[in-house]
Amino acid sequence: MDAYAAVLTTDDELLDRLLTTLAAVGLEPRVLSDPGAVRAVWREATAVVIGGDKAERLAALGLPRRADVFVAGEDRDSDELCRWSVPLGAAVAALPSADSWFAAALADATGRRTGAGRLLAVVGAVGGVGSSTCAAALAVTAAADGLRTVLIDGDLRGGGLDLLLGAEQLDGWRWPQLAHATGHVGDLSGQLPYVDGIDLLTGVRGGQPTAPIEIGAEQLATVLRSTTRSHDLTIVDLPRWLSPDVLEAARRAELTLLVVRADLRGLAAAREVAAWLPSAGTQVLLRGRRVAGMSPDLVEESLGLPVVACLADEGSARLSAERGEPPGRLRRSHLGRACRQILGQLPVRQLPVRQGRS
């Protein structure tokens, strides 16, 4: 089937601008005026572009989550467009200021249809719940299963995923080299530190002091577009504060894993975070000392999200961490089994084998 974009708007001026952009990237438009007609093309369209004039009516349909959805309008309507971003699972294209980004995103969508990797986002509901350990363990498990895996540290104020994997001394690009990335970047394989079958993107460690690096939503989206084209599985470890880059990654992810501490305070904190995450693609990993005493049914009822796995604290995991062993390497451990259970929720299609690395 030829690539095409479903365009939903009755705003003639906006439609003219959208058609010009689509022509520039070689994407055939299929213009629709009735939100109900979008349902028939929702899954098959290469991209879906929703005019701000139709956003509310389309959101009311409750269509399932998908990638490459955009809500578009004029710059002066930016606040209104942003209001529909989460309900629609859509990136905001306020025009003309976002013209170049929008064109790049549409061009990227045409390339992703032939072999898109999956994106899994991990976010902790509270500090210290072990979300970074879970993200690293998921990457170790996926790589051991033969998937081309990249692990991205989106929480540069945390302890660092490179430490968890013993990669802090390895050569390769870190976030400072990509802090100004926009539009398109090529395949990052071969540029990033590589350990145990995992490409790794983290912050800087050691050396001379540098100014703090803040990852912007556009920079993170640029990197994620690259890695989901080149890798079978991208795992991004996100901070629990809900900045635009966190919401952008959660919006793009096929699965967002919310790591919840198994006690009442952890559950209360999770409710605050879950309210901002897209419910269609978010599942819960329940972990902690008291996990056996907290019913998954209670958690699901409280959060309105399914519990994908329960993970009790285990002494062997702490001992392994103290010895510098990557988490998740012991496949029969509670953590290893939980990772396989989580990855089972995210069917991954392996991309063609890349030359140069096995």
mmCIF file of C-alpha atoms in Angstrom:
data_model
loop_
_atom_site.group_PDB
_atom_site.id
_atom_site.type_symbol
_atom_site.label_atom_id
_atom_site.label_comp_id
_atom_site.label_asym_id
_atom_site.label_seq_id
_atom_site.Cartn_x
_atom_site.Cartn_y
_atom_site.Cartn_z
ATOM 1 C CA MET A 1 0.000 0.000 0.000
ATOM 2 C CA ASP A 2 1.304 3.474 -0.905
ATOM 3 C CA ALA A 3 2.171 5.833 1.931
ATOM 4 C CA TYR A 4 -0.432 8.497 2.631
ATOM 5 C CA ALA A 5 -1.453 10.946 5.325
ATOM 6 C CA ALA A 6 -5.032 11.187 6.536
ATOM 7 C CA VAL A 7 -5.810 14.903 6.940
ATOM 8 C CA LEU A 8 -8.843 15.926 8.988
ATOM 9 C CA THR A 9 -9.838 19.600 8.757
ATOM 10 C CA THR A 10 -12.362 21.941 7.182
ATOM 11 C CA ASP A 11 -10.128 24.995 7.656
ATOM 12 C CA ASP A 12 -9.208 25.922 4.071
ATOM 13 C CA GLU A 13 -6.184 28.048 4.989
ATOM 14 C CA LEU A 14 -4.754 25.336 7.231
ATOM 15 C CA LEU A 15 -5.461 22.703 4.583
ATOM 16 C CA ASP A 16 -3.507 24.651 1.964
ATOM 17 C CA ARG A 17 -0.506 24.831 4.279
ATOM 18 C CA LEU A 18 -0.718 21.140 5.151
ATOM 19 C CA LEU A 19 -0.995 20.096 1.494
ATOM 20 C CA THR A 20 2.110 22.129 0.669
ATOM 21 C CA THR A 21 4.089 20.419 3.427
ATOM 22 C CA LEU A 22 2.883 16.953 2.441
ATOM 23 C CA ALA A 23 3.809 17.581 -1.188
ATOM 24 C CA ALA A 24 7.285 18.687 -0.111
ATOM 25 C CA VAL A 25 7.943 15.373 1.671
ATOM 26 C CA GLY A 26 6.275 13.255 -1.009
ATOM 27 C CA LEU A 27 3.373 12.064 1.140
ATOM 28 C CA GLU A 28 0.008 11.660 -0.571
ATOM 29 C CA PRO A 29 -2.871 13.398 1.272
ATOM 30 C CA ARG A 30 -6.261 11.824 1.897
ATOM 31 C CA VAL A 31 -8.451 14.719 3.030
ATOM 32 C CA LEU A 32 -11.390 13.992 5.331
ATOM 33 C CA SER A 33 -13.974 16.375 6.754
ATOM 34 C CA ASP A 34 -15.885 14.006 9.045
ATOM 35 C CA PRO A 35 -14.074 12.735 12.189
ATOM 36 C CA GLY A 36 -16.040 9.491 11.933
ATOM 37 C CA ALA A 37 -14.357 8.746 8.612
ATOM 38 C CA VAL A 38 -10.943 8.701 10.298
ATOM 39 C CA ARG A 39 -11.805 5.447 12.055
ATOM 40 C CA ALA A 40 -11.540 3.496 8.781
ATOM 41 C CA VAL A 41 -8.011 4.710 8.042
ATOM 42 C CA TRP A 42 -6.704 5.135 11.590
ATOM 43 C CA ARG A 43 -4.507 2.038 11.587
ATOM 44 C CA GLU A 44 -3.358 1.947 7.975
ATOM 45 C CA ALA A 45 -2.477 5.605 7.310
ATOM 46 C CA THR A 46 1.220 6.439 7.390
ATOM 47 C CA ALA A 47 0.437 9.564 9.402
ATOM 48 C CA VAL A 48 -2.684 11.276 10.702
ATOM 49 C CA VAL A 49 -2.870 15.080 10.729
ATOM 50 C CA ILE A 50 -5.740 16.613 12.704
ATOM 51 C CA GLY A 51 -6.684 20.244 12.353
ATOM 52 C CA GLY A 52 -7.324 22.045 15.600
ATOM 53 C CA ASP A 53 -10.879 22.656 14.370
ATOM 54 C CA LYS A 54 -11.590 18.890 14.540
ATOM 55 C CA ALA A 55 -9.487 17.881 17.565
ATOM 56 C CA GLU A 56 -12.285 17.818 20.133
ATOM 57 C CA ARG A 57 -14.639 15.726 18.005
ATOM 58 C CA LEU A 58 -11.926 13.206 17.109
ATOM 59 C CA ALA A 59 -10.801 12.881 20.743
ATOM 60 C CA ALA A 60 -14.392 11.995 21.664
ATOM 61 C CA LEU A 61 -14.171 8.873 19.478
ATOM 62 C CA GLY A 62 -11.571 7.313 21.813
ATOM 63 C CA LEU A 63 -9.554 5.730 19.020
ATOM 64 C CA PRO A 64 -6.708 3.388 20.037
ATOM 65 C CA ARG A 65 -3.192 4.678 20.441
ATOM 66 C CA ARG A 66 -0.886 4.834 17.391
ATOM 67 C CA ALA A 67 2.297 6.597 16.329
ATOM 68 C CA ASP A 68 2.713 9.533 13.909
ATOM 69 C CA VAL A 69 -0.363 11.522 14.882
ATOM 70 C CA PHE A 70 -0.184 15.331 14.717
ATOM 71 C CA VAL A 71 -2.572 18.067 15.759
ATOM 72 C CA ALA A 72 -1.944 21.143 13.626
ATOM 73 C CA GLY A 73 -2.989 24.762 13.570
ATOM 74 C CA GLU A 74 -1.682 28.287 13.595
ATOM 75 C CA ASP A 75 0.849 29.648 16.081
ATOM 76 C CA ARG A 76 -1.763 31.816 17.764
ATOM 77 C CA ASP A 77 -3.728 28.654 18.631
ATOM 78 C CA SER A 78 -0.750 26.866 20.209
ATOM 79 C CA ASP A 79 -2.258 26.655 23.701
ATOM 80 C CA GLU A 80 -5.467 25.129 22.373
ATOM 81 C CA LEU A 81 -3.519 22.627 20.267
ATOM 82 C CA CYS A 82 -1.456 21.592 23.312
ATOM 83 C CA ARG A 83 -4.687 20.898 25.212
ATOM 84 C CA TRP A 84 -5.481 18.077 22.755
ATOM 85 C CA SER A 85 -1.994 16.576 22.590
ATOM 86 C CA VAL A 86 -2.450 13.983 25.365
ATOM 87 C CA PRO A 87 -6.099 13.025 24.620
ATOM 88 C CA LEU A 88 -5.192 12.385 20.988
ATOM 89 C CA GLY A 89 -1.705 11.017 21.605
ATOM 90 C CA ALA A 90 -0.563 13.643 19.111
ATOM 91 C CA ALA A 91 2.481 15.837 18.621
ATOM 92 C CA VAL A 92 1.685 19.544 18.296
ATOM 93 C CA ALA A 93 2.510 21.337 15.025
ATOM 94 C CA ALA A 94 1.934 25.057 15.545
ATOM 95 C CA LEU A 95 2.507 26.660 12.142
ATOM 96 C CA PRO A 96 4.455 28.337 10.669
ATOM 97 C CA SER A 97 6.973 28.249 13.555
ATOM 98 C CA ALA A 98 7.086 24.415 13.500
ATOM 99 C CA ASP A 99 7.169 24.093 9.689
ATOM 100 C CA SER A 100 10.656 22.565 9.492
ATOM 101 C CA TRP A 101 10.104 20.189 12.423
ATOM 102 C CA PHE A 102 6.716 19.127 11.045
ATOM 103 C CA ALA A 103 8.139 18.378 7.606
ATOM 104 C CA ALA A 104 10.970 16.361 9.161
ATOM 105 C CA ALA A 105 8.536 14.390 11.309
ATOM 106 C CA LEU A 106 6.324 13.569 8.329
ATOM 107 C CA ALA A 107 9.329 12.537 6.245
ATOM 108 C CA ASP A 108 10.464 10.345 9.115
ATOM 109 C CA ALA A 109 7.043 8.718 9.297
ATOM 110 C CA THR A 110 7.292 7.595 5.678
ATOM 111 C CA GLY A 111 10.553 5.800 6.423
ATOM 112 C CA ARG A 112 9.341 4.129 9.585
ATOM 113 C CA ARG A 113 6.469 2.206 8.045
ATOM 114 C CA THR A 114 8.760 -0.453 6.539
ATOM 115 C CA GLY A 115 10.460 -1.577 9.719
ATOM 116 C CA ALA A 116 9.735 0.424 12.839
ATOM 117 C CA GLY A 117 11.345 -0.618 16.089
ATOM 118 C CA ARG A 118 9.399 -0.444 19.340
ATOM 119 C CA LEU A 119 9.685 2.177 22.064
ATOM 120 C CA LEU A 120 9.339 1.347 25.758
ATOM 121 C CA ALA A 121 9.380 4.194 28.288
ATOM 122 C CA VAL A 122 10.072 3.604 31.994
ATOM 123 C CA VAL A 123 9.136 6.137 34.671
ATOM 124 C CA GLY A 124 9.192 5.831 38.450
ATOM 125 C CA ALA A 125 6.257 7.114 40.473
ATOM 126 C CA VAL A 126 8.590 8.052 43.353
ATOM 127 C CA GLY A 127 12.321 8.423 43.798
ATOM 128 C CA GLY A 128 14.256 5.319 44.779
ATOM 129 C CA VAL A 129 11.693 2.844 43.432
ATOM 130 C CA GLY A 130 14.264 1.335 41.091
ATOM 131 C CA SER A 131 12.976 2.458 37.703
ATOM 132 C CA SER A 132 16.508 2.863 36.309
ATOM 133 C CA THR A 133 17.414 -0.631 37.451
ATOM 134 C CA CYS A 134 14.285 -1.934 35.720
ATOM 135 C CA ALA A 135 15.108 -0.058 32.510
ATOM 136 C CA ALA A 136 18.639 -1.447 32.471
ATOM 137 C CA ALA A 137 17.408 -4.969 33.232
ATOM 138 C CA LEU A 138 14.877 -4.782 30.395
ATOM 139 C CA ALA A 139 17.672 -3.774 28.009
ATOM 140 C CA VAL A 140 19.922 -6.621 29.216
ATOM 141 C CA THR A 141 17.076 -9.117 28.783
ATOM 142 C CA ALA A 142 16.142 -7.873 25.303
ATOM 143 C CA ALA A 143 19.755 -7.888 24.094
ATOM 144 C CA ALA A 144 20.261 -11.402 25.455
ATOM 145 C CA ASP A 145 17.254 -12.475 23.390
ATOM 146 C CA GLY A 146 18.974 -11.195 20.258
ATOM 147 C CA LEU A 147 17.137 -7.893 19.846
ATOM 148 C CA ARG A 148 19.049 -4.857 18.635
ATOM 149 C CA THR A 149 18.581 -2.711 21.732
ATOM 150 C CA VAL A 150 19.363 0.884 22.687
ATOM 151 C CA LEU A 151 19.000 2.230 26.228
ATOM 152 C CA ILE A 152 18.560 5.994 26.648
ATOM 153 C CA ASP A 153 19.020 7.871 29.909
ATOM 154 C CA GLY A 154 16.387 10.587 30.005
ATOM 155 C CA ASP A 155 17.026 11.375 33.664
ATOM 156 C CA LEU A 156 20.384 13.158 33.772
ATOM 157 C CA ARG A 157 19.918 14.026 37.451
ATOM 158 C CA GLY A 158 19.855 10.355 38.378
ATOM 159 C CA GLY A 159 22.750 8.048 39.213
ATOM 160 C CA GLY A 160 23.423 7.138 35.586
ATOM 161 C CA LEU A 161 22.584 4.057 33.555
ATOM 162 C CA ASP A 162 26.241 3.738 32.527
ATOM 163 C CA LEU A 163 27.138 2.847 36.113
ATOM 164 C CA LEU A 164 24.476 0.140 36.217
ATOM 165 C CA LEU A 165 25.936 -1.448 33.080
ATOM 166 C CA GLY A 166 29.600 -0.825 33.884
ATOM 167 C CA ALA A 167 29.978 1.418 30.839
ATOM 168 C CA GLU A 168 31.129 4.661 32.451
ATOM 169 C CA GLN A 169 34.636 4.376 30.946
ATOM 170 C CA LEU A 170 33.595 3.393 27.435
ATOM 171 C CA ASP A 171 34.155 5.734 24.498
ATOM 172 C CA GLY A 172 31.239 7.092 22.529
ATOM 173 C CA TRP A 173 28.803 9.954 22.214
ATOM 174 C CA ARG A 174 26.909 11.188 25.241
ATOM 175 C CA TRP A 175 24.026 13.648 25.459
ATOM 176 C CA PRO A 176 26.243 16.766 25.038
ATOM 177 C CA GLN A 177 26.996 15.667 21.464
ATOM 178 C CA LEU A 178 23.243 15.510 20.762
ATOM 179 C CA ALA A 179 22.034 18.412 22.886
ATOM 180 C CA HIS A 180 21.239 20.498 19.791
ATOM 181 C CA ALA A 181 19.985 17.712 17.527
ATOM 182 C CA THR A 182 16.887 18.607 15.526
ATOM 183 C CA GLY A 183 15.059 17.217 12.523
ATOM 184 C CA HIS A 184 16.998 14.148 11.322
ATOM 185 C CA VAL A 185 20.025 12.354 12.720
ATOM 186 C CA GLY A 186 21.432 9.243 11.133
ATOM 187 C CA ASP A 187 21.909 5.793 12.606
ATOM 188 C CA LEU A 188 23.638 6.283 15.965
ATOM 189 C CA SER A 189 24.964 2.729 16.030
ATOM 190 C CA GLY A 190 28.738 2.814 16.201
ATOM 191 C CA GLN A 191 28.689 6.293 17.763
ATOM 192 C CA LEU A 192 27.303 5.366 21.192
ATOM 193 C CA PRO A 193 28.987 3.326 23.945
ATOM 194 C CA TYR A 194 28.234 -0.371 23.373
ATOM 195 C CA VAL A 195 28.102 -2.938 26.164
ATOM 196 C CA ASP A 196 26.626 -6.449 26.346
ATOM 197 C CA GLY A 197 24.769 -5.987 23.057
ATOM 198 C CA ILE A 198 23.288 -2.631 24.122
ATOM 199 C CA ASP A 199 23.864 0.804 22.580
ATOM 200 C CA LEU A 200 23.796 3.311 25.430
ATOM 201 C CA LEU A 201 23.081 7.063 25.515
ATOM 202 C CA THR A 202 23.750 8.770 28.857
ATOM 203 C CA GLY A 203 25.119 11.984 30.293
ATOM 204 C CA VAL A 204 28.759 12.901 30.826
ATOM 205 C CA ARG A 205 30.680 11.421 33.728
ATOM 206 C CA GLY A 206 34.051 12.572 35.093
ATOM 207 C CA GLY A 207 36.524 14.956 33.461
ATOM 208 C CA GLN A 208 36.196 18.719 33.641
ATOM 209 C CA PRO A 209 33.012 20.253 35.060
ATOM 210 C CA THR A 210 30.520 21.179 32.362
ATOM 211 C CA ALA A 211 27.301 23.158 32.288
ATOM 212 C CA PRO A 212 24.255 21.022 33.091
ATOM 213 C CA ILE A 213 22.679 19.449 30.016
ATOM 214 C CA GLU A 214 18.920 19.738 29.726
ATOM 215 C CA ILE A 215 17.283 17.384 27.242
ATOM 216 C CA GLY A 216 14.638 19.248 25.277
ATOM 217 C CA ALA A 217 11.509 17.629 23.885
ATOM 218 C CA GLU A 218 12.688 18.255 20.320
ATOM 219 C CA GLN A 219 16.122 16.737 20.976
ATOM 220 C CA LEU A 220 14.653 13.655 22.624
ATOM 221 C CA ALA A 221 12.108 13.227 19.816
ATOM 222 C CA THR A 222 14.893 13.509 17.229
ATOM 223 C CA VAL A 223 16.936 10.796 18.926
ATOM 224 C CA LEU A 224 13.911 8.533 19.367
ATOM 225 C CA ARG A 225 13.002 8.854 15.691
ATOM 226 C CA SER A 226 16.517 7.721 14.828
ATOM 227 C CA THR A 227 16.714 4.791 17.227
ATOM 228 C CA THR A 228 13.266 3.435 16.405
ATOM 229 C CA ARG A 229 14.387 3.200 12.791
ATOM 230 C CA SER A 230 17.741 1.520 13.508
ATOM 231 C CA HIS A 231 16.972 -0.704 16.519
ATOM 232 C CA ASP A 232 14.436 -3.400 17.319
ATOM 233 C CA LEU A 233 13.811 -1.940 20.764
ATOM 234 C CA THR A 234 14.436 1.494 22.282
ATOM 235 C CA ILE A 235 14.143 1.774 26.079
ATOM 236 C CA VAL A 236 14.141 5.251 27.590
ATOM 237 C CA ASP A 237 14.463 5.832 31.340
ATOM 238 C CA LEU A 238 12.462 8.962 32.196
ATOM 239 C CA PRO A 239 12.439 11.251 35.240
ATOM 240 C CA ARG A 240 9.297 11.381 37.315
ATOM 241 C CA TRP A 241 8.815 15.153 36.878
ATOM 242 C CA LEU A 242 6.476 15.585 33.939
ATOM 243 C CA SER A 243 8.357 17.959 31.659
ATOM 244 C CA PRO A 244 7.488 18.262 27.946
ATOM 245 C CA ASP A 245 10.217 15.766 26.996
ATOM 246 C CA VAL A 246 8.789 13.164 29.394
ATOM 247 C CA LEU A 247 5.287 13.595 27.994
ATOM 248 C CA GLU A 248 6.628 13.462 24.421
ATOM 249 C CA ALA A 249 8.428 10.172 25.066
ATOM 250 C CA ALA A 250 5.390 8.688 26.812
ATOM 251 C CA ARG A 251 3.182 9.784 23.916
ATOM 252 C CA ARG A 252 5.433 8.087 21.361
ATOM 253 C CA ALA A 253 5.930 4.867 23.350
ATOM 254 C CA GLU A 254 3.991 1.706 22.537
ATOM 255 C CA LEU A 255 4.351 0.826 26.226
ATOM 256 C CA THR A 256 4.991 3.144 29.171
ATOM 257 C CA LEU A 257 5.977 1.244 32.309
ATOM 258 C CA LEU A 258 5.061 3.066 35.523
ATOM 259 C CA VAL A 259 7.118 1.623 38.391
ATOM 260 C CA VAL A 260 5.093 1.867 41.599
ATOM 261 C CA ARG A 261 6.246 1.213 45.142
ATOM 262 C CA ALA A 262 3.983 -1.278 46.902
ATOM 263 C CA ASP A 263 2.766 0.841 49.793
ATOM 264 C CA LEU A 264 0.137 3.490 50.347
ATOM 265 C CA ARG A 265 2.504 6.437 49.854
ATOM 266 C CA GLY A 266 3.795 4.896 46.663
ATOM 267 C CA LEU A 267 0.259 4.384 45.405
ATOM 268 C CA ALA A 268 -0.691 7.982 46.223
ATOM 269 C CA ALA A 269 2.343 9.268 44.319
ATOM 270 C CA ALA A 270 1.528 6.987 41.387
ATOM 271 C CA ARG A 271 -1.963 8.474 41.095
ATOM 272 C CA GLU A 272 -0.450 11.923 40.591
ATOM 273 C CA VAL A 273 1.916 10.710 37.864
ATOM 274 C CA ALA A 274 -0.598 8.411 36.153
ATOM 275 C CA ALA A 275 -3.049 11.278 35.701
ATOM 276 C CA TRP A 276 -0.687 12.788 33.125
ATOM 277 C CA LEU A 277 0.362 9.641 31.296
ATOM 278 C CA PRO A 278 -1.583 8.286 28.294
ATOM 279 C CA SER A 279 -3.749 5.542 29.752
ATOM 280 C CA ALA A 280 -3.966 3.534 26.524
ATOM 281 C CA GLY A 281 -0.286 2.529 26.571
ATOM 282 C CA THR A 282 0.635 2.622 30.272
ATOM 283 C CA GLN A 283 1.032 -0.429 32.522
ATOM 284 C CA VAL A 284 2.253 -0.815 36.092
ATOM 285 C CA LEU A 285 5.196 -2.684 37.564
ATOM 286 C CA LEU A 286 4.523 -3.088 41.274
ATOM 287 C CA ARG A 287 7.648 -3.542 43.356
ATOM 288 C CA GLY A 288 8.925 -3.344 46.921
ATOM 289 C CA ARG A 289 9.167 -5.266 50.179
ATOM 290 C CA ARG A 290 5.408 -5.374 50.699
ATOM 291 C CA VAL A 291 4.433 -6.372 47.176
ATOM 292 C CA ALA A 292 2.883 -9.608 48.423
ATOM 293 C CA GLY A 293 0.609 -7.653 50.763
ATOM 294 C CA MET A 294 -0.821 -5.289 48.164
ATOM 295 C CA SER A 295 -3.406 -6.667 45.797
ATOM 296 C CA PRO A 296 -2.852 -5.932 42.100
ATOM 297 C CA ASP A 297 -6.619 -5.527 41.850
ATOM 298 C CA LEU A 298 -6.447 -2.686 44.385
ATOM 299 C CA VAL A 299 -3.671 -1.006 42.418
ATOM 300 C CA GLU A 300 -5.532 -1.382 39.128
ATOM 301 C CA GLU A 301 -8.724 0.025 40.627
ATOM 302 C CA SER A 302 -6.856 2.949 42.187
ATOM 303 C CA LEU A 303 -4.816 3.890 39.116
ATOM 304 C CA GLY A 304 -7.094 2.734 36.320
ATOM 305 C CA LEU A 305 -4.090 0.958 34.792
ATOM 306 C CA PRO A 306 -3.266 -2.743 34.425
ATOM 307 C CA VAL A 307 -0.517 -4.323 36.551
ATOM 308 C CA VAL A 308 1.810 -6.186 34.192
ATOM 309 C CA ALA A 309 4.111 -7.681 36.856
ATOM 310 C CA CYS A 310 4.874 -7.713 40.580
ATOM 311 C CA LEU A 311 8.484 -7.646 41.735
ATOM 312 C CA ALA A 312 9.528 -8.250 45.335
ATOM 313 C CA ASP A 313 12.882 -6.981 46.553
ATOM 314 C CA GLU A 314 15.499 -9.716 46.480
ATOM 315 C CA GLY A 315 18.838 -9.790 48.233
ATOM 316 C CA SER A 316 20.603 -11.410 45.289
ATOM 317 C CA ALA A 317 19.857 -8.355 43.131
ATOM 318 C CA ARG A 318 21.499 -6.032 45.661
ATOM 319 C CA LEU A 319 24.527 -8.291 45.928
ATOM 320 C CA SER A 320 24.852 -8.433 42.151
ATOM 321 C CA ALA A 321 24.713 -4.632 41.968
ATOM 322 C CA GLU A 322 27.436 -4.333 44.597
ATOM 323 C CA ARG A 323 29.622 -6.658 42.502
ATOM 324 C CA GLY A 324 29.026 -4.462 39.450
ATOM 325 C CA GLU A 325 26.958 -7.042 37.577
ATOM 326 C CA PRO A 326 24.315 -5.617 35.214
ATOM 327 C CA PRO A 327 20.727 -6.098 36.454
ATOM 328 C CA GLY A 328 18.612 -8.718 34.719
ATOM 329 C CA ARG A 329 21.500 -10.962 33.733
ATOM 330 C CA LEU A 330 20.212 -13.778 35.958
ATOM 331 C CA ARG A 331 17.259 -14.949 33.884
ATOM 332 C CA ARG A 332 15.767 -17.066 36.684
ATOM 333 C CA SER A 333 15.784 -14.218 39.196
ATOM 334 C CA HIS A 334 12.553 -12.409 40.060
ATOM 335 C CA LEU A 335 13.823 -9.406 38.081
ATOM 336 C CA GLY A 336 14.721 -11.495 35.043
ATOM 337 C CA ARG A 337 11.319 -13.180 34.997
ATOM 338 C CA ALA A 338 9.524 -9.852 35.412
ATOM 339 C CA CYS A 339 11.461 -8.394 32.479
ATOM 340 C CA ARG A 340 10.475 -11.243 30.196
ATOM 341 C CA GLN A 341 6.872 -10.831 31.299
ATOM 342 C CA ILE A 342 6.968 -7.105 30.487
ATOM 343 C CA LEU A 343 8.681 -7.569 27.134
ATOM 344 C CA GLY A 344 6.030 -10.135 26.269
ATOM 345 C CA GLN A 345 3.518 -7.268 26.255
ATOM 346 C CA LEU A 346 5.472 -5.566 23.492
ATOM 347 C CA PRO A 347 5.802 -7.759 20.385
ATOM 348 C CA VAL A 348 9.002 -6.745 18.609
ATOM 349 C CA ARG A 349 9.735 -7.364 14.954
ATOM 350 C CA GLN A 350 13.462 -7.789 14.380
ATOM 351 C CA LEU A 351 14.943 -5.535 11.729
ATOM 352 C CA PRO A 352 17.383 -6.819 9.114
ATOM 353 C CA VAL A 353 20.789 -7.654 10.586
ATOM 354 C CA ARG A 354 23.169 -4.705 10.552
ATOM 355 C CA GLN A 355 26.711 -5.361 9.415
ATOM 356 C CA GLY A 356 29.566 -4.763 11.849
ATOM 357 C CA ARG A 357 27.967 -5.914 15.098
ATOM 358 C CA SER A 358 26.396 -9.175 16.128
#
